[in-house]
Each structure stands twice: as structure tokens, then as C-alpha cells.
Coordinates of C-alpha atoms and ligand atoms in Angstrom, one line a residue:
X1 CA -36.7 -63.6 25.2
X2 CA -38.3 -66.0 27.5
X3 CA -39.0 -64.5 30.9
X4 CA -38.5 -67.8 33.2
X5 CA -35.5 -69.9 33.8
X6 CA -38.0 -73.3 34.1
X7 CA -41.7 -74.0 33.5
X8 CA -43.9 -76.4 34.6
X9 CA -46.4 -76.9 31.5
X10 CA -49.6 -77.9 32.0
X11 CA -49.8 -80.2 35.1
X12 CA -52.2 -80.2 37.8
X13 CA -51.6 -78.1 40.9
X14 CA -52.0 -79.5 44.1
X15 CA -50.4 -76.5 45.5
X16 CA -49.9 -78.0 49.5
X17 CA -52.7 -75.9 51.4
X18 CA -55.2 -78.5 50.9
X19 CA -57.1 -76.6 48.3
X20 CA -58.6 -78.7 45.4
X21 CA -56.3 -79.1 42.6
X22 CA -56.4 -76.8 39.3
X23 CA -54.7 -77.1 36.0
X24 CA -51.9 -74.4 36.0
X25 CA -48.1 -73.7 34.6
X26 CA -45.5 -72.9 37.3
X27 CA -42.7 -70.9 36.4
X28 CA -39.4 -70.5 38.4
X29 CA -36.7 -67.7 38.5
X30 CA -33.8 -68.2 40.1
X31 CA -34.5 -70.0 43.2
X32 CA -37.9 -69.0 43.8
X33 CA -41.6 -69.1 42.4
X34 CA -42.0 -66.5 40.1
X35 CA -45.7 -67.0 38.8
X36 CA -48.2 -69.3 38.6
X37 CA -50.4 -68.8 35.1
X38 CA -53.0 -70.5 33.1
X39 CA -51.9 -73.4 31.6
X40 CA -49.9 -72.8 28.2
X41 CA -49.3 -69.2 29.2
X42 CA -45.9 -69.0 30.5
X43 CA -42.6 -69.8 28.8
X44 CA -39.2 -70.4 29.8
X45 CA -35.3 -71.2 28.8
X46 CA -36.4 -75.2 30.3
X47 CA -39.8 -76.0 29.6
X48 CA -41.1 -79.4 31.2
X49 CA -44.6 -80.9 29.8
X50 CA -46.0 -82.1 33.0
X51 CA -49.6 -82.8 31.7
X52 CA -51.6 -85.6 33.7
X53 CA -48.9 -85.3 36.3
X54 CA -49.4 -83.5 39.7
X55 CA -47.1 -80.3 40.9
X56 CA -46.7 -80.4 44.0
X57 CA -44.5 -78.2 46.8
X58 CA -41.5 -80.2 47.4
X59 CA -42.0 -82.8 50.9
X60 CA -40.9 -81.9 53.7
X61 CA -39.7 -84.5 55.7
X62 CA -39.9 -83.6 59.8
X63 CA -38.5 -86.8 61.5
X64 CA -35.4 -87.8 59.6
X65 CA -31.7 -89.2 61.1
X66 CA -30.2 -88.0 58.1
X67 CA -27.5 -85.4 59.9
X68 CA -25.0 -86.9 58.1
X69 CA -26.6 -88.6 55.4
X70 CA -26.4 -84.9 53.8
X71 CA -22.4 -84.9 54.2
X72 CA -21.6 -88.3 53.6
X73 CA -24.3 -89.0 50.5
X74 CA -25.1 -85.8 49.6
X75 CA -27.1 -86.9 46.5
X76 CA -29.4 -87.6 49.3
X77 CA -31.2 -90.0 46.7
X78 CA -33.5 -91.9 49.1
X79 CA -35.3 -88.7 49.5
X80 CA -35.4 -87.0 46.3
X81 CA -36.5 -89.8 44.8
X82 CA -39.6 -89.5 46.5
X83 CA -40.2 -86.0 46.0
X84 CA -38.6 -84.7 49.4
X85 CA -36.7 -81.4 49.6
X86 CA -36.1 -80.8 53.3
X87 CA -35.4 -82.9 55.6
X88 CA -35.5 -82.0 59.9
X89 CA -32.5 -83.9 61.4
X90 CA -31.4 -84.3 64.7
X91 CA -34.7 -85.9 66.1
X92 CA -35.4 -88.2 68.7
X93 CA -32.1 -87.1 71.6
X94 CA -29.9 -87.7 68.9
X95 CA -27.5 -85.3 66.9
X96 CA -23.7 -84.8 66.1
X97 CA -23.5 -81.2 67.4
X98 CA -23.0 -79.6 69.5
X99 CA -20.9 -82.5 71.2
X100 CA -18.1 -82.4 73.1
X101 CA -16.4 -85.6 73.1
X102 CA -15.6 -87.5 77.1
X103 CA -15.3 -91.0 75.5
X104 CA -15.5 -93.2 72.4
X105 CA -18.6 -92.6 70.3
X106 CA -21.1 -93.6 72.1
X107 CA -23.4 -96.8 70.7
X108 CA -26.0 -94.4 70.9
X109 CA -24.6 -91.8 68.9
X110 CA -23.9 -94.7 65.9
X111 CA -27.9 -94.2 65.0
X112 CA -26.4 -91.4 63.3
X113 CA -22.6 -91.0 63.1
X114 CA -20.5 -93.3 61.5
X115 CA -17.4 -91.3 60.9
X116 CA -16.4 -89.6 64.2
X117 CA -15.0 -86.7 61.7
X118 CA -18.7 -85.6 61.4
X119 CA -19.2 -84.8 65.6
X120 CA -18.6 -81.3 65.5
X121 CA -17.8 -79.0 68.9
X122 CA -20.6 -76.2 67.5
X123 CA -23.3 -76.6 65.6
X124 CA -21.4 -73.5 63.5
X125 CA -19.0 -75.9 62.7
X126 CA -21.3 -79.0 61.7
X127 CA -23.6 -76.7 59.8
X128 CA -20.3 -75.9 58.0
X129 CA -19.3 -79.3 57.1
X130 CA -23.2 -79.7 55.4
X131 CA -22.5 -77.0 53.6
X132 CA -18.9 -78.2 52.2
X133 CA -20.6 -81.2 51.2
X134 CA -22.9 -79.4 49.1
X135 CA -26.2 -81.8 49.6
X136 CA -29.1 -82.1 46.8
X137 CA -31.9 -80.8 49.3
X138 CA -32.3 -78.8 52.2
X139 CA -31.4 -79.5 55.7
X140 CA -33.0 -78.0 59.2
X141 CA -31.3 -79.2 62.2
X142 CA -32.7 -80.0 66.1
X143 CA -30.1 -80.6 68.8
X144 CA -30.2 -83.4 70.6
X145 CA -30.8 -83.7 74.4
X146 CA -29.2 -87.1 74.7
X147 CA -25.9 -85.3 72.6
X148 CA -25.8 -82.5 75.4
X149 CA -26.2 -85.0 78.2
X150 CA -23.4 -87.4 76.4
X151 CA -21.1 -84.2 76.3
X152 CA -21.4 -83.3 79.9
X153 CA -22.1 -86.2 81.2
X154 CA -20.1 -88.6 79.9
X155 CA -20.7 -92.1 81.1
X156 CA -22.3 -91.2 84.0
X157 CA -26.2 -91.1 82.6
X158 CA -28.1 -93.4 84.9
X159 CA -29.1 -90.0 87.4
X160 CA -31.0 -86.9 86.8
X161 CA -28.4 -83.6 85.9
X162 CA -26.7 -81.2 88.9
X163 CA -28.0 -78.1 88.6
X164 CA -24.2 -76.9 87.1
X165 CA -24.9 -79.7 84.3
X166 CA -28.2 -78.6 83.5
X167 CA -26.7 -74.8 83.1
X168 CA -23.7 -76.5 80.6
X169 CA -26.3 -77.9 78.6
X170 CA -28.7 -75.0 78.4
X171 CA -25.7 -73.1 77.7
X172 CA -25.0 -75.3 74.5
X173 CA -28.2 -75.4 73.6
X174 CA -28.6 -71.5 73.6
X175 CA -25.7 -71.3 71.3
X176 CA -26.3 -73.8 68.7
X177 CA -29.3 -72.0 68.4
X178 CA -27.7 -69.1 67.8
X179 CA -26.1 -70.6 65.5
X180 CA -28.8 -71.3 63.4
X181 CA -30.6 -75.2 64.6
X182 CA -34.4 -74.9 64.6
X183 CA -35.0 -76.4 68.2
X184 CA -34.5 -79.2 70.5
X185 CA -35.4 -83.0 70.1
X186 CA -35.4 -85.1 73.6
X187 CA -35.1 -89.2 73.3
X188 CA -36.2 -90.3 77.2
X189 CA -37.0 -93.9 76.0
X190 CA -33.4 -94.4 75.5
X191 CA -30.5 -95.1 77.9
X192 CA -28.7 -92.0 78.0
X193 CA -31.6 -89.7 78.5
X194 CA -34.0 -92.4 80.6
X195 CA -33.0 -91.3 83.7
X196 CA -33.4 -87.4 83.5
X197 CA -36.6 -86.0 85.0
X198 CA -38.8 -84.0 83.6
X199 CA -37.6 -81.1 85.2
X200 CA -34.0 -81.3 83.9
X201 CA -35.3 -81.3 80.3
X202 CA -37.9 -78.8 80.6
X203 CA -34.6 -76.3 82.0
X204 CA -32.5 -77.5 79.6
X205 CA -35.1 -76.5 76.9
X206 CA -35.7 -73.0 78.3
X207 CA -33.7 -71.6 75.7
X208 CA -36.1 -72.6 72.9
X209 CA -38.8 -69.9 74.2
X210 CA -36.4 -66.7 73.6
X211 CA -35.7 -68.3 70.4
X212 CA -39.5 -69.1 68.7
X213 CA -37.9 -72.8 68.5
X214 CA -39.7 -75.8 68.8
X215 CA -39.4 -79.0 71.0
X216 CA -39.3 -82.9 69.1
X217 CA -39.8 -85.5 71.5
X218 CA -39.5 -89.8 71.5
X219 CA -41.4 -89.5 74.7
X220 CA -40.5 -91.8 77.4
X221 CA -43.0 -94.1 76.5
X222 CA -45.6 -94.9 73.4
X223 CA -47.2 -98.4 75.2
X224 CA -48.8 -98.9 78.6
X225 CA -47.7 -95.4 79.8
X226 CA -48.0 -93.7 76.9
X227 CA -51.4 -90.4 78.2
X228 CA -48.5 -89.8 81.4
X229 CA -45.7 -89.6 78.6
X230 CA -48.0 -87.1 76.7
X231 CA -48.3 -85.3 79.7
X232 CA -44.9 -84.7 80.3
X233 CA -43.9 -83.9 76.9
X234 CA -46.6 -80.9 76.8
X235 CA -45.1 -79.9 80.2
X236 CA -41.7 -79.7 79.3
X237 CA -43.0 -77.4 76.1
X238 CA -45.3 -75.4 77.8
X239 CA -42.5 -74.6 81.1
X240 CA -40.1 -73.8 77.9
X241 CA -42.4 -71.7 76.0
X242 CA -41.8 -73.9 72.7
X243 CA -44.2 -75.3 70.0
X244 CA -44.4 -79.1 70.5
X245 CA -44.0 -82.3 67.9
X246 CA -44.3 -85.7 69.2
X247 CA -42.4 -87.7 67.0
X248 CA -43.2 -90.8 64.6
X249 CA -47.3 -91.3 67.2
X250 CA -47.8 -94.4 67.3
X251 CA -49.4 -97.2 70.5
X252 CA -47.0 -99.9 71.1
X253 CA -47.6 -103.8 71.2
X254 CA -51.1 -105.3 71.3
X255 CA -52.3 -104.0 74.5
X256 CA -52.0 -100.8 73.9
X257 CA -53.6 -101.6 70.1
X258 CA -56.4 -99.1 69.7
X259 CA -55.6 -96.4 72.5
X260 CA -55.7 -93.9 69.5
X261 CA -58.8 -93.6 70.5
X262 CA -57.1 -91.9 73.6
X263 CA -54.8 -90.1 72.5
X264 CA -55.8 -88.3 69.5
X265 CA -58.2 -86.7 71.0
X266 CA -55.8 -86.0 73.6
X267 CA -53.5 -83.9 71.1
X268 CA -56.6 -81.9 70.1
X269 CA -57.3 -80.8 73.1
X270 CA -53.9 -80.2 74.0
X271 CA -53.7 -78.0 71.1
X272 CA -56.6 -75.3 71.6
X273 CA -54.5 -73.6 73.7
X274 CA -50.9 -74.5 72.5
X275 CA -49.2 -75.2 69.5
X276 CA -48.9 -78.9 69.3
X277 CA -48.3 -81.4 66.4
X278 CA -47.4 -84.7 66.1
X279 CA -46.0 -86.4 62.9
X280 CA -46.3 -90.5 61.7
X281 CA -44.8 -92.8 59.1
X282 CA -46.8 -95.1 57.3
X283 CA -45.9 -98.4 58.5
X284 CA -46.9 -101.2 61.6
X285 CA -43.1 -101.6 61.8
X286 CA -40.3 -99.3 63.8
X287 CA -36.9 -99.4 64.0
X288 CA -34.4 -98.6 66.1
X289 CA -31.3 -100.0 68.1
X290 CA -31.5 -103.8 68.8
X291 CA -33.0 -104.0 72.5
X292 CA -33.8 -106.5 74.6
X293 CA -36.8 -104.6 76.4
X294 CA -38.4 -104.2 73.0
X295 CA -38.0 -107.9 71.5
X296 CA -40.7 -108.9 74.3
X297 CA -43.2 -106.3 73.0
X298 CA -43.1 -106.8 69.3
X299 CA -44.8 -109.8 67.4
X300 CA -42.0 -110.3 64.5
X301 CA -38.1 -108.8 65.2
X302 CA -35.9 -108.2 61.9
X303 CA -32.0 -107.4 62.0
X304 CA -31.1 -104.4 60.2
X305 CA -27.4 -104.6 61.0
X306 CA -25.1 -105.9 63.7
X307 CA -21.0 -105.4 63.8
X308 CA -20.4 -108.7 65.9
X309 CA -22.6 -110.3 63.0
X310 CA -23.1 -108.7 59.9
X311 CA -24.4 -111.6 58.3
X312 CA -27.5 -111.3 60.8
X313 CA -28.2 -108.5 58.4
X314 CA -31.9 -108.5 57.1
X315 CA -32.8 -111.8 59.1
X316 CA -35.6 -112.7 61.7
X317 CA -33.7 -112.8 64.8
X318 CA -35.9 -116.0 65.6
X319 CA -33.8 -118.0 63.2
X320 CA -30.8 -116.3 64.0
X321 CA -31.2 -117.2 67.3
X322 CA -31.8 -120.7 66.3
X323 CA -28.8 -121.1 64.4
X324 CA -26.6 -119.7 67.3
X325 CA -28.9 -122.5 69.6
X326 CA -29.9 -119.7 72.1
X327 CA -32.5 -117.7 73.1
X328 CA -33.8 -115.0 71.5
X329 CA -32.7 -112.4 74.4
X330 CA -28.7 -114.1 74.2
X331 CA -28.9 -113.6 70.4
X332 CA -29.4 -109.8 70.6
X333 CA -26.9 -109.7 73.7
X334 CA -24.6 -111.7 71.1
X335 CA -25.3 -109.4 67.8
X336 CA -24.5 -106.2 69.6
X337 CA -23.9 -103.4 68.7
X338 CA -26.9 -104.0 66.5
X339 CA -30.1 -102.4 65.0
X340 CA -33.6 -103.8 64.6
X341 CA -37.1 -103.5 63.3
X342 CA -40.2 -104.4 65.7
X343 CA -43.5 -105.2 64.3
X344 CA -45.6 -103.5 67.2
X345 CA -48.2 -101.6 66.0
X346 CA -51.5 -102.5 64.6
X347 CA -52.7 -100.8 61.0
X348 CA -56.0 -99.8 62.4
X349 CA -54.0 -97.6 64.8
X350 CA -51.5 -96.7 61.9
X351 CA -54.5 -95.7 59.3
X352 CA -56.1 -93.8 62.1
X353 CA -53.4 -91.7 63.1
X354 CA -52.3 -91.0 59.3
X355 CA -55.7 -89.6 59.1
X356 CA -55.8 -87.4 61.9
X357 CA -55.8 -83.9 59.9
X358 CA -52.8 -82.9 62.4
X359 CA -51.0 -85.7 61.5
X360 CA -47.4 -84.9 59.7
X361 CA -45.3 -87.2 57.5
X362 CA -41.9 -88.2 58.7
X363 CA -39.7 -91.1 57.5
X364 CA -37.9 -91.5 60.7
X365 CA -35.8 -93.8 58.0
X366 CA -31.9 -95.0 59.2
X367 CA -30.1 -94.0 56.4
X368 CA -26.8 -95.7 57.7
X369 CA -28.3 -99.1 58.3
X370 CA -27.3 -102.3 56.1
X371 CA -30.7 -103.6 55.2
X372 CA -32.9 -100.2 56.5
X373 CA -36.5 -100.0 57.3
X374 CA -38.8 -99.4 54.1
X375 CA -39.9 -96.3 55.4
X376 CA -36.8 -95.0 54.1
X377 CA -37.1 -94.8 51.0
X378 CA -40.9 -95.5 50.5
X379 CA -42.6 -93.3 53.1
X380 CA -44.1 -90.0 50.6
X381 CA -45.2 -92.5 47.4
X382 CA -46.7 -95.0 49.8
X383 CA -49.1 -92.0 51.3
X384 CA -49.8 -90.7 48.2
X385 CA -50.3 -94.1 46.3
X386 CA -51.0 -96.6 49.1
X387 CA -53.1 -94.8 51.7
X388 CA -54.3 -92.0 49.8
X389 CA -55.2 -93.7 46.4
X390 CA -55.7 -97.3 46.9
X391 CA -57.3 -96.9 50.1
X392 CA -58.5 -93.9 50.0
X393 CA -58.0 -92.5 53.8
X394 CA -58.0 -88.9 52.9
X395 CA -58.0 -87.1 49.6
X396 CA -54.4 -86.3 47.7
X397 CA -54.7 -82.2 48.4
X398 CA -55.1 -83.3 52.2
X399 CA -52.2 -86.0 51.9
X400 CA -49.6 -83.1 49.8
X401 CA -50.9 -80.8 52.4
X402 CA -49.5 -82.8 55.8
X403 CA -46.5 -82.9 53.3
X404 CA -45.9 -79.6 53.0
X405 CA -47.3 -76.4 54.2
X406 CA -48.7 -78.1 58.1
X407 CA -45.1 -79.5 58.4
X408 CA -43.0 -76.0 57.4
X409 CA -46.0 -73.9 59.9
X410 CA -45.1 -76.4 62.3
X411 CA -41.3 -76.5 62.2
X412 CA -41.2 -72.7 61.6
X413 CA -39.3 -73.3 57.7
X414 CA -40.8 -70.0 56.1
X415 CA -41.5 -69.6 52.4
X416 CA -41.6 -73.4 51.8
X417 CA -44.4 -75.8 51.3
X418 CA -46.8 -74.1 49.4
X419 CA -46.4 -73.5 45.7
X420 CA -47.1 -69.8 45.8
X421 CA -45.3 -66.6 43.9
X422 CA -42.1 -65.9 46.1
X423 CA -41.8 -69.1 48.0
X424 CA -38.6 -71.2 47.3
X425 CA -39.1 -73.5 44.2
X426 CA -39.2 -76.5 46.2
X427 CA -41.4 -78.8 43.9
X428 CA -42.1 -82.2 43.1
X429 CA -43.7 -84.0 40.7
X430 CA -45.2 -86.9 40.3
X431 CA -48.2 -89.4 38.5
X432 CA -50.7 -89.6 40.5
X433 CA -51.9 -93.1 38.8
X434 CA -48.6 -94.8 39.5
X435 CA -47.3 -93.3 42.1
X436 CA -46.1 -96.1 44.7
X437 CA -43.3 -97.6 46.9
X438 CA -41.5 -99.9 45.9
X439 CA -39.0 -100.6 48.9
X440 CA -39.9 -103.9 51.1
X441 CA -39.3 -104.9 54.6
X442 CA -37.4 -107.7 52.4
X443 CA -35.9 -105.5 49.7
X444 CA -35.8 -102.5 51.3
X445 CA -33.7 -100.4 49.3
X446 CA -35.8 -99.0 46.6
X447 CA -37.0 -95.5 44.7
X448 CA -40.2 -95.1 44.5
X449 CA -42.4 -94.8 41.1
X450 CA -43.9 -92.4 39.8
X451 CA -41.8 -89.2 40.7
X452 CA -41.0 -88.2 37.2
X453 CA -39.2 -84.9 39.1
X454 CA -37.9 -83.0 42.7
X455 CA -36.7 -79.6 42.1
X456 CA -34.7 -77.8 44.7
X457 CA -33.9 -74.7 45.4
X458 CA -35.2 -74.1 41.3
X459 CA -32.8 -76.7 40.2
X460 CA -33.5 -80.1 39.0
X461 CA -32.4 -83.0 41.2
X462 CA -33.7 -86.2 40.3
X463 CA -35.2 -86.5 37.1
X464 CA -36.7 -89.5 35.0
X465 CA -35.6 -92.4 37.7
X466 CA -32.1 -90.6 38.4
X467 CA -30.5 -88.1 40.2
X468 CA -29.0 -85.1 38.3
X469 CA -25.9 -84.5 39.8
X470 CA -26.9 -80.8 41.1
X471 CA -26.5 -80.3 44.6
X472 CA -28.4 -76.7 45.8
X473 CA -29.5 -77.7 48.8
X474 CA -29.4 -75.8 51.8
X475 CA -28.6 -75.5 55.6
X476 CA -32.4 -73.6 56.8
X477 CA -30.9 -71.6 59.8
X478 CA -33.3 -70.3 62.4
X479 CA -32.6 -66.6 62.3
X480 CA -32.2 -66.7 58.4
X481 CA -36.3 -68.6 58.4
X482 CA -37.5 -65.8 61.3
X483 CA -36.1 -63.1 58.9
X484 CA -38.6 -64.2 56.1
X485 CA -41.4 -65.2 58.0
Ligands
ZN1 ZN1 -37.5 -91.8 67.8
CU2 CU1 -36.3 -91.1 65.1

């Protein structure tokens, strides 16, 4: 009678706390790890051979847009195809619940929404509609400050809140996380949050203290301002009594190239005396909404998708602009609503903050965009393979480990990111020769190599270059991770 429903024969364990790897068999039961044993000693009803290959815990990816991604595509295959299990949504000011609709979608809200089915009143009700859809992987979920200004605001964003709109949003704030969403994210670079002051987010957020939940923030600014946007982020944290994450770190356009130097050290002090992390994506390229600000402060702009032009999809908007015989500033005024890449970081700055031992993997990948940013689909193999292998940066145990276990200690998901007896059997692996991205800023819609297999949940869901067709993923509620912590 074999005692396991799966093993895991053989392979190399990098088990995600930045140990050195070991050669060891894995077996699962149900949905969790139910021993870890000397290679060749366990056996089980499915029995994988995973010599040469690493076992790893399953990524964890902490800045995704992917909110409704998990309903829409729940085979979720951009992510389990690089070995990701769990995916934080809702970052950056931006998610669909809990939002009370004043007006048509907002151009804002399209980031993320493309039906208007998936804005839900409650984040009770959206968590419900994730859980219809039955995704492949797990989803946590932050609520966005730009969504609670949108739903009691309306249109009228360019001012700070009243008091009585600052209590309406703390109000829906408190009860989506009740509800079960795992904190906060604020987006002040963007127009419908730029105008709040620091003291209307840092009320708004008071709920995240009572609940242990932690605070995401696209800080007002990552370029010539960027030490006073630090500053404020920690203060709105601190006044709430929440962890911190400062989303997708990076120092924008070539003045500011090389001010890690400032700011890293800036996060480590910041964090002696405060839980602070900060997560990056592995590329000199962002994305975001097409904006006319930004075109100024990047070297190379690329259109990811526009309605009034689809076929601007994919295309420097330099030649775009040529064909249309205007300027570059007309053209994105003439392609809107539109999205864009910006090439405005420099890879010194990139390598260096990938480095930093605090540093945490997140995609920040558009999963609704035509021609998307690479980083969607190629952001865990191109660490591993890329940066960690080719390069050699940091060591693979120290690359699984910002992966994994820093991310879930960070974002509070208990009983995930280490392979250990009683976590979840979140796992993934993969060759650690061959492991690579494949997706391009020209070809961007590619799985990786090199993940032979994701298993979530215990089951199976992308296997030999395909998904399975198994969807046991989760939504990770709040009170359901404090429980098991
Ligand atoms: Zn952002
Ligand atoms: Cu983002």
C-alpha cells in the first residue's frame, strides 16, 4: 500500500529558506507536505523521477494585476508556467473590490478590469466570483486606495478627501478585510490618487493595524523625489501600524541612474525598527498606462495596446508618431485609452536592487494587455537562469529564497514557501541548466524553459510544457492565514 498520494524522486532540494541544497524525496498527502526522506525512500500512488532537477516551494508572486486574470483565464498559464503558485493582486491603488460604481469604468480601473461583471460591491462577493472560476493557483488579494477613492469620489479626484470621505473609505476598507483581503495597496503617482495627502491615506489605512495587514505602495514618485516618496510611504505604515512593501523599487530616468546607492540603504535602516520590504522585477523596462508625463523620462517608449489604434499594438511610438506626422506627445493623446512600456531604468540599478537580500520577486506583469511586458511571463526563469546562473548575482538557494519563504513572511501567507512537513504542497520544479525566459520585449508572450512541473495545492498543474487542466487553487483569506500562523 503506498503511503503518499505523489512523490518527488530523487531531486535536489532547494527547500526556499536559503539553506544549501540537499538531495531528498518529497512526498505529498492531500494538499500538504507530508515528509521529506532520503532519496529513494518514500513511495507513492504518482511517483515523479525528478533527478538532476531542483524542488523548489512553489513562487510566490507579490506584485501581480492579475485580479481577474484568475476569473477570466483561470488556467492562469503565464504563471504556472514559471513555477508560480500564488499570486498578490490588487497592487499599486488598483483593484475591483470593493467598488461602488459613480460612473463608467474608469480608464484607470481598465489596468485590470475588462469586463465590468468582475467589479464587485464587497470583496465577499469578488472573492466569490475567484472562487466560481476555480483558478490553477492561489490568489491573495490587497484593496486598492485609488478603487475606494473612485467609489466615493467619483470624478471629483483632483483634491484631498473630507473627513466624511475619508471615514467611507476606511469603512470599506475595514470590511473587505474582514472579509478576508490581506491589506491595502496605495497608487499616488497616478491620477486618481495624486492629489490625496499623506494624511488621507495614512487614515484611510488605519484599519490595516487592528488587522496584522500590510500596506503595498507605487509611491508618489521613484525619480527626482523618490528619498521624500520613501519617507511618506514609511509614514503612512508606521501612523497605520502596518508592515510596509514598496512595490516593483526601482530609480527612474537617467538622472536618478545610480541613487540605489541611496536608497537601499535607506530601506535597511528603515527596517531595524519596522517591518519593511520592498519587491523588483527583473527588467530596465516598466509598463503601465500610456502617459504623456512619462514619454519625456524614458529613452525608448513601446505600445502595448491602444483602443483608438490597436494596430499601434507592440510598436515604438516614435514611428507611430511618424506615420500619424505628429509629435510624439499628439500621438499618445491620439492612441488613448492606451498602455505603454518605458525604458527608464539602468541594469546597474536593476542588478543591484535584485541583489539586495531584502529584495522580493514580483512580475507586476499586465495580463490583459495585447502585446504585454516580458516580465509577464518571464520574470521567475529569467532570475533563476539569467541573473542567478548566467550572471551569477546571488546563489540559486538565495534567488528560490526571495521567491518564496521572504515573500509569504512578508505578506503574512502562512504555511507557504518553504518545502517543510505540514506546509501546503506548493512546489515547483525545474532544470536548473536550462532554466530560462523565453518571452521578448518583441515576442513577449512566451513560457519559460525549464519548468518540467508547478504543483498546487498537491495537484499537478502544468506539467511537461502544458497545463493539466486541474484548477485547485485558492482564494488565501486573512483570517483563514492568521488562523495557521
Ligand atoms: Zn505600480
Ligand atoms: Cu503594479
Amino acid at each position: 500500500m503506498p503511503a503518499y498520494d505523489l512523490i518527488l524522486r530523487n531531486g535536489t532540494l532547494i527547500d526556499g529558506s536559503g539553506k544549501p541544497r540537499r538531495a531528498a524525496d518529497i512526498a505529498v498527502r492531500d494538499d500538504r507536505i507530508a515528509a521529506i526522506g532520503a532519496p529513494g525512500s518514500l513511495r507513492g500512488d504518482n511517483e515523479f523521477d525528478v533527478a538532476g532537477k531542483v524542488v523548489a516551494p512553489g513562487f510566490i508572486d507579490v506584485h501581480t494585476h492579475d485580479d481577474t486574470a484568475l476569473i477570466e483565464n483561470p488556467g492562469m498559464a503565464m504563471k504556472a508556467s514559471q513555477g508560480v503558485t500564488t499570486v498578490v493582486c490588487g497592487n499599486c491603488g488598483a483593484s475591483p473590490a470593493p467598488y461602488i460604481r459613480l460612473q463608467d469604468t474608469p480608464h484607470f480601473l481598465s489596468l485590470i478590469v475588462k469586463k465590468d461583471a468582475f467589479l464587485s460591491r464587497t470583496f465577499a462577493e469578488f472573492a466569490g466570483k475567484v472562487e466560481a472560476a476555480r483558478p490553477a493557483i492561489n490568489g491573495a488579494f490587497l484593496v486598492g486606495h485609488s478603487t475606494l477613492r473612485l467609489s466615493v469620489m467619483g470624478n471629483d479626484l483632483d483634491r484631498a478627501a473630507r473627513s466624511d470621505e475619508v471615514s467611507a473609505m476606511r469603512d470599506m476598507l475595514d470590511g473587505a478585510l474582514g472579509d478576508g483581503a490581506i491589506g491595502m495597496s496605495s497608487g499616488l503617482f497616478y491620477p486618481p490618487a495624486m492629489h490625496a495627502t499623506t494624511d488621507e491615506v495614512a487614515e484611510i489605512a488605519a484599519p490595516l493595524g487592528k488587522h496584522k495587514a500590510v500596506y503595498t505602495a507605487h509611491m508618489r514618485d521613484e525619480g527626482n523625489e523618490i528619498l521624500q516618496a520613501m519617507d511618506e510611504t514609511f509614514e503612512i505604515g508606521r501612523r497605520a501600524g502596518a508592515s510596509i512593501v514598496v512595490s516593483h523599487h526601482k530609480c527612474s530616468s537617467r538622472q536618478n541612474f545610480g541613487r540605489m546607492r541611496e536608497t537601499l540603504p535607506k530601506f535597511e535602516a528603515a527596517a531595524k525598527d519596522w517591518p519593511i520590504a520592498f519587491d523588483v522585477y527583473p527588467y530596465v523596462a516598466g509598463s503601465t498606462i500610456l502617459r504623456k508625463e512619462m514619454i519625456d523620462r524614458a529613452d525608448k517608449v513601446l505600445v502595448t495596446w491602444s483602443d483608438a489604434l490597436p494596430a499601434a499594438s507592440g510598436r515604438d511610438l516614435r514611428d507611430v508618431a511618424k506615420e500619424l506626422g505628429c509629435t510624439v506627445h499628439e500621438a499618445a493623446d491620439r492612441l488613448q485609452p492606451a498602455g505603454a512600456i518605458y525604458f527608464q531604468m539602468s541594469e546597474a540599478d536593476v542588478q543591484k536592487a535584485l541583489s539586495h537580500p531584502m529584495a522580493m520577486i514580483g512580475s507586476d506583469g499586465l495580463p490583459l494587455d495585447k502585446h504585454p511586458h516580458p516580465r509577464l511571463w518571464g520574470t521567475f526563469p529569467r532570475v533563476l537562469g539569467h541573473y542567478s546562473r548566467d550572471l551569477k548575482l546571488f546563489p540559486l538557494e538565495d534567488a528560490v529564497r526571495r521567491m518564496t519563504s521572504l515573500s509569504a513572511r512578508n505578506f503574512g501567507l502562512s504555511k507557504r514557501g518553504l518545502v517543510r512537513e505540514g506546509y501546503y504542497a506548493d512546489l515547483c520544479v525545474f532544470d536548473p541548466d536550462t532554466v530560462a525566459d523565453t518571452a521578448t520585449f518583441e515576442a513577449p508572450v512566451m513560457p519559460a524553459r525549464g519548468i518540467e512541473l508547478t504543483i498546487c495545492n498537491g495537484i499537478p498543474v502544468w506539467q511537461a510544457g502544458k497545463a493539466t487542466d486541474r484548477y485547485p487553487g485558492r482564494v488565501l483569506r486573512l483570517q483563514e492565514l492568521k488562523a495557521e500562523a
